[in-house]
CSV table of C-alpha atoms in Angstrom, one decimal:
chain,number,residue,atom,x,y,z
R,36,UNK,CA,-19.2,-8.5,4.1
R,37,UNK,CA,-17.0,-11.3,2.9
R,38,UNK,CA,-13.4,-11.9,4.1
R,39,UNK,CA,-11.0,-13.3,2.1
R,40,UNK,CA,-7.1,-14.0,3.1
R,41,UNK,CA,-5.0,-15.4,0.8
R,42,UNK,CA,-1.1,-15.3,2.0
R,43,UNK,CA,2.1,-16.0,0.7
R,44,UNK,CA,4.4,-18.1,2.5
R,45,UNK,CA,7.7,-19.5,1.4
R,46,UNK,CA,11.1,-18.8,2.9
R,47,UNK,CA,13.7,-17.7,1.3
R,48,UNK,CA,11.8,-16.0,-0.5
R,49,UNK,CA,11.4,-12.1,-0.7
R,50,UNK,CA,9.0,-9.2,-2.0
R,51,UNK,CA,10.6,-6.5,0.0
R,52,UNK,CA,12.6,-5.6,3.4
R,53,UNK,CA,10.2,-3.7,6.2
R,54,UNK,CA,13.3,-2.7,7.6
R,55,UNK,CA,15.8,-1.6,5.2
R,56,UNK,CA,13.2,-1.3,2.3
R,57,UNK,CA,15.4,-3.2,0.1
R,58,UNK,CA,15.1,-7.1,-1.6
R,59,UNK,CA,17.8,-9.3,-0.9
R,60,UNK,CA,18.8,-11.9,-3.1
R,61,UNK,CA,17.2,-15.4,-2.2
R,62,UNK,CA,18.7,-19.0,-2.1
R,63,UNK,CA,16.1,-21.2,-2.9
R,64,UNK,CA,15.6,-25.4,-3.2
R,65,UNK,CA,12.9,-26.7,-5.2
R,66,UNK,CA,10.5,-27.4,-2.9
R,67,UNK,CA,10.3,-23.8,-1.7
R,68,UNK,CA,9.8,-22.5,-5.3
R,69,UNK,CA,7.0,-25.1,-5.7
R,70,UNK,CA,5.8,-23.7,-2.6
R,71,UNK,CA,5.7,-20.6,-3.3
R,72,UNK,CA,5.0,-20.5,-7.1
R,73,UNK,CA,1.3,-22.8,-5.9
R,74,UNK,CA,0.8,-20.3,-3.4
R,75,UNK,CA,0.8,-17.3,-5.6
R,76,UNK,CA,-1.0,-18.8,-8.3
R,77,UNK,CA,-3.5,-20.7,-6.9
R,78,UNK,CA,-4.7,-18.3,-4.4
R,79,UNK,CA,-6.1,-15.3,-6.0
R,80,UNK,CA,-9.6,-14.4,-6.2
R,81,UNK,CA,-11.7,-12.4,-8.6
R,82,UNK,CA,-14.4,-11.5,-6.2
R,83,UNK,CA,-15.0,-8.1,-5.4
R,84,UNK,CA,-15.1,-7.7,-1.8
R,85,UNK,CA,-12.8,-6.6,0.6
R,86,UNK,CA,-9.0,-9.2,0.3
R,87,UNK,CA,-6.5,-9.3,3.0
R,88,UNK,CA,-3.3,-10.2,2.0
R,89,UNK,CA,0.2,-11.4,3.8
R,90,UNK,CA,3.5,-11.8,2.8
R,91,UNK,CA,5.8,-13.3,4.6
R,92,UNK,CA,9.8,-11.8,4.6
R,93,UNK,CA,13.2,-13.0,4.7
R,94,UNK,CA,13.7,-11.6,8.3
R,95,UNK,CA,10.6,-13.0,9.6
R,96,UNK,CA,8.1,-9.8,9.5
R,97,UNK,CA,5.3,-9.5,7.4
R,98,UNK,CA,3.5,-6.9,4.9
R,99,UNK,CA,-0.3,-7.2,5.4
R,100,UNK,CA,-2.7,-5.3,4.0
R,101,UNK,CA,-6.6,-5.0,2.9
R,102,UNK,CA,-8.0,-4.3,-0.6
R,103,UNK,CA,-11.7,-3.0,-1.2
R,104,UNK,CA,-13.6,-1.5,-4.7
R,105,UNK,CA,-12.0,1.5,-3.5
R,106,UNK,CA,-8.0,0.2,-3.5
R,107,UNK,CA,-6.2,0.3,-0.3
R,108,UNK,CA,-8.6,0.1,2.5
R,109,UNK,CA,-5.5,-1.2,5.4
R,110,UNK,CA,-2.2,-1.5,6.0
R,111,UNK,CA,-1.5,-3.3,9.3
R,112,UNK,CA,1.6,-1.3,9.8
R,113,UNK,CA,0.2,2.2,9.1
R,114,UNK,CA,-2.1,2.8,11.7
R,115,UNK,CA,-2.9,7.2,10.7
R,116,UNK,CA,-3.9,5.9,7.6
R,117,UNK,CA,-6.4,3.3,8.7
R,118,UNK,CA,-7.8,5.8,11.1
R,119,UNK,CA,-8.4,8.5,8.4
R,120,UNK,CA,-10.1,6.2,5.5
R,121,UNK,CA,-12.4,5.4,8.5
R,122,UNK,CA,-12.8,9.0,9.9
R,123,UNK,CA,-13.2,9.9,6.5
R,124,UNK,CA,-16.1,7.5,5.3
R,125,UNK,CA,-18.1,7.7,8.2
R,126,UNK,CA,-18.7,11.9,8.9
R,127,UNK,CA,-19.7,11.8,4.8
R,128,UNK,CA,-22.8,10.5,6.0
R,129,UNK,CA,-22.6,12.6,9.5
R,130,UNK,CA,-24.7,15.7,11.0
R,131,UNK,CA,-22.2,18.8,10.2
R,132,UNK,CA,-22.4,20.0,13.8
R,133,UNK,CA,-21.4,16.3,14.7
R,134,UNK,CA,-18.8,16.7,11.9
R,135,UNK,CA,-17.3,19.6,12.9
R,136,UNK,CA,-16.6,18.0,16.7
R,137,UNK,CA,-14.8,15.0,14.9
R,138,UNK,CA,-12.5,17.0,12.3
R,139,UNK,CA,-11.1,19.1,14.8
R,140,UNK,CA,-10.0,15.7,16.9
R,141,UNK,CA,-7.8,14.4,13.4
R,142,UNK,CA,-5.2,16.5,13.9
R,143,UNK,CA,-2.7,14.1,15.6
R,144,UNK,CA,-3.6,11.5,12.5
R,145,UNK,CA,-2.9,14.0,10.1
R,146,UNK,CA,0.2,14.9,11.0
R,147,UNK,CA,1.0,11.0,11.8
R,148,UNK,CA,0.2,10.1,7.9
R,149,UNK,CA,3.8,11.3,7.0
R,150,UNK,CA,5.6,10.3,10.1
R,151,UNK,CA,4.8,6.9,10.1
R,152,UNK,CA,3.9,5.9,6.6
R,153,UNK,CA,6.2,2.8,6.4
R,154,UNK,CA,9.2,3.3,4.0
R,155,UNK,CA,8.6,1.3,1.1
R,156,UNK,CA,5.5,3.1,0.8
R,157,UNK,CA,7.7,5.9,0.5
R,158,UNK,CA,7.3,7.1,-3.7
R,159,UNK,CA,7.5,10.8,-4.5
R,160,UNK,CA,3.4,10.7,-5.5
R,161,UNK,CA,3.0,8.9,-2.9
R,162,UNK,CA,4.6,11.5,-0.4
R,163,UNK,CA,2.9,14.7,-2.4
R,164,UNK,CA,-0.5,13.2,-2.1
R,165,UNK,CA,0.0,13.1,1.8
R,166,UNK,CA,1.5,16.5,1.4
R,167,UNK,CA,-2.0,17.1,-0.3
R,168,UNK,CA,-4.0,15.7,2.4
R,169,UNK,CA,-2.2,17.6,5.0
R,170,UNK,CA,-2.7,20.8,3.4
R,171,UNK,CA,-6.4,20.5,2.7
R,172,UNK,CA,-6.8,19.7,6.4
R,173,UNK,CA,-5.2,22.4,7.3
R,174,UNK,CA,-7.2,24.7,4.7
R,175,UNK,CA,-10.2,22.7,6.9
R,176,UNK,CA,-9.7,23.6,10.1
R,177,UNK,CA,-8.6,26.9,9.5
R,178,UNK,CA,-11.8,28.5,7.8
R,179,UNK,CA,-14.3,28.6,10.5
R,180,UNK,CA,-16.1,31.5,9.2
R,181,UNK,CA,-17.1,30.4,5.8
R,182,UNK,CA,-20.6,28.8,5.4
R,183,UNK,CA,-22.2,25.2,6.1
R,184,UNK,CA,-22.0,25.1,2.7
R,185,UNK,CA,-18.6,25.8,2.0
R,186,UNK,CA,-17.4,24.1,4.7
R,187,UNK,CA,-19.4,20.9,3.1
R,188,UNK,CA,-17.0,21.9,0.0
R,189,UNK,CA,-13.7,21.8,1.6
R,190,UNK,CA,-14.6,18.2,3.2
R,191,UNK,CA,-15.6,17.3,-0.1
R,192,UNK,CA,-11.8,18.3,-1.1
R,193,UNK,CA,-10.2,16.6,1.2
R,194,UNK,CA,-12.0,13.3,0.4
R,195,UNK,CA,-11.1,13.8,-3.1
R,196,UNK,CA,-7.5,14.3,-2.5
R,197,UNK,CA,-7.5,11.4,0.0
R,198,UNK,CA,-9.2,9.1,-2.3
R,199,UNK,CA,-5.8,10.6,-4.7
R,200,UNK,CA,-3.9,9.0,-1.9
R,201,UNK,CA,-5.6,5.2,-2.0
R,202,UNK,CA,-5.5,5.2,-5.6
R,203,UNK,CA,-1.6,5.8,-5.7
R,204,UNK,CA,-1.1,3.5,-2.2
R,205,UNK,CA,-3.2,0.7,-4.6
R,206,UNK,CA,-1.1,1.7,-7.6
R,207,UNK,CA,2.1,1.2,-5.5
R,208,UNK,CA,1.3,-1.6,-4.3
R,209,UNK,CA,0.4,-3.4,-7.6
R,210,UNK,CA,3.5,-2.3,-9.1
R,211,UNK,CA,5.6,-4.3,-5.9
R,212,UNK,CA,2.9,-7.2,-6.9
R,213,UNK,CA,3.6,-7.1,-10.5
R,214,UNK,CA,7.6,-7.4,-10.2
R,215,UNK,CA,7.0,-9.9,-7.5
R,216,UNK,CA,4.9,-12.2,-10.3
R,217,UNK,CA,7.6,-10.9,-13.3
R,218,UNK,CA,10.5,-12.8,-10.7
R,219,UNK,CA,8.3,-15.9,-10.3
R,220,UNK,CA,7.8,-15.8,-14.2
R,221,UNK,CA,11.3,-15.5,-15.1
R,222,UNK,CA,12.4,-18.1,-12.7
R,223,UNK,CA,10.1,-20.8,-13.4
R,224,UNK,CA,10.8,-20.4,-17.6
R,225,UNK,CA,14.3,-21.1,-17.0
R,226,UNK,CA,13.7,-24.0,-14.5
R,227,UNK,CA,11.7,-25.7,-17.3
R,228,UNK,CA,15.0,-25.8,-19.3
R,229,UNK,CA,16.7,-27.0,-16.2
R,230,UNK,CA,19.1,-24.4,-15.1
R,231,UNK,CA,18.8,-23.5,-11.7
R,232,UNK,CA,21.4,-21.4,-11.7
R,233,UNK,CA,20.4,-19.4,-14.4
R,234,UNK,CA,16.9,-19.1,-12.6
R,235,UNK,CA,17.8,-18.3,-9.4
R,236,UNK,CA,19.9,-15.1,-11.1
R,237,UNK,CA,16.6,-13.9,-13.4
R,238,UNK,CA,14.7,-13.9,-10.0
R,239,UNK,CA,16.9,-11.8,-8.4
R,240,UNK,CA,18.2,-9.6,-11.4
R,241,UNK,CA,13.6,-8.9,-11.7
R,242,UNK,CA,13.2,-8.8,-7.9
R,243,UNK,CA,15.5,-5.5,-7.6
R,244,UNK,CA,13.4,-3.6,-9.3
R,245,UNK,CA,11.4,-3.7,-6.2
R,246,UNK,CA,14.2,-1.7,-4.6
R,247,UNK,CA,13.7,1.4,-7.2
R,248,UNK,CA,9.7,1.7,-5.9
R,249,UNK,CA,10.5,3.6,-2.9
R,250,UNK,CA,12.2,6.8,-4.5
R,251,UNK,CA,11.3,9.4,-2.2
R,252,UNK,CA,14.1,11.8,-0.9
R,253,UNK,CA,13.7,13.2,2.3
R,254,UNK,CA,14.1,17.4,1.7
């Protein structure tokens, strides 16, 4: 399959904090904009394969992640998550008996998917369809009785609900995407009237809308 990485470098620039899961405000020069505003535009790609992207932070870290026809294939810093999609797609096409041997050894990753999903990942659908995933596992696991049948019907479930989980993680990640290009739009209309000032403070007054993604409150 094809691999293709487009990434998004410019400093001072900011789509969101890894570590406090907030934007700052930037400071930006014009060559930096230019930079960045090229970059974002000029790298996209309409093909249909499997897209790693990068973006590069304010403290120096970066988001990377991997898009497929299905959504959200990766994140590099969510590590239960890759494992599952994987687990997931390969024992569809598995032996039950072999099945059965692999299920039982997810338990550590599905109790993982909430512990380390990074926090601006964090949404309230986001965090019930894990809660979902979580629970059909355990649902899984704990019918050993039923039928090969059955038991084909409950991993159905689960894939269902974790395929629930990509498309929200996709959805989430478009909307960080979308204010991201909305800040880059703003700013750029009001350097073309030449106030820097006043584009610098649209960018930042559309970035923090990035900050309201993450809305889940711990119970």
């Amino acid at each position: 399959m094809k691999l293709f990485t487009t990434t998004f470098l410019a400093t001072g620039f900011v789509l969101m904090s890894c570590n406090e899961g907030k934007t700052k405000e930037v400071k930006m020069n014009d060559s930096e904009v230019t930079a960045m505003s090229s970059s974002f535009n000029s790298n996209k790609t309409i093909d249909n394969t499997v897209t790693t992207r990068e973006y590069a932070m304010n403290d120096g870290s970066e988001i990377s992640y991997s898009l497929g026809n299905d959504g959200v294939e990766s994140l590099e810093d969510w590590e239960a998550y890759n494992t599952l999609n994987n687990e997931i797609s390969e024992v569809e096409a598995a032996e039950l008996q072999t099945t059965n041997e692999r299920i039982a050894s997810w338990d550590g990753v599905i109790a993982n998917l909430q512990n380390t999903i990074p926090d601006w990942l964090k949404t309230e659908e986001v965090m019930e369809d894990v809660a979902d995933v979580q629970k059909e596992y355990k649902e899984l696991v704990n019918e050993k009785s039923t039928t090969a049948k059955e038991r084909e019907e409950n991993l159905e479930e689960l894939s269902e609900q974790f395929d629930d989980l990509q498309e929200e993680l996709t959805e989430t990640v478009n909307e960080y995407l979308k204010n991201h290009a909305d800040a880059i739009e703003e700013y750029n209309e009001e350097m073309k009237k030449g106030k820097k000032k006043a584009a610098v403070e649209e960018y930042n007054e559309e970035i923090k809308k990035n900050d309201k993604i993450a809305d889940y409150e711990e119970q």
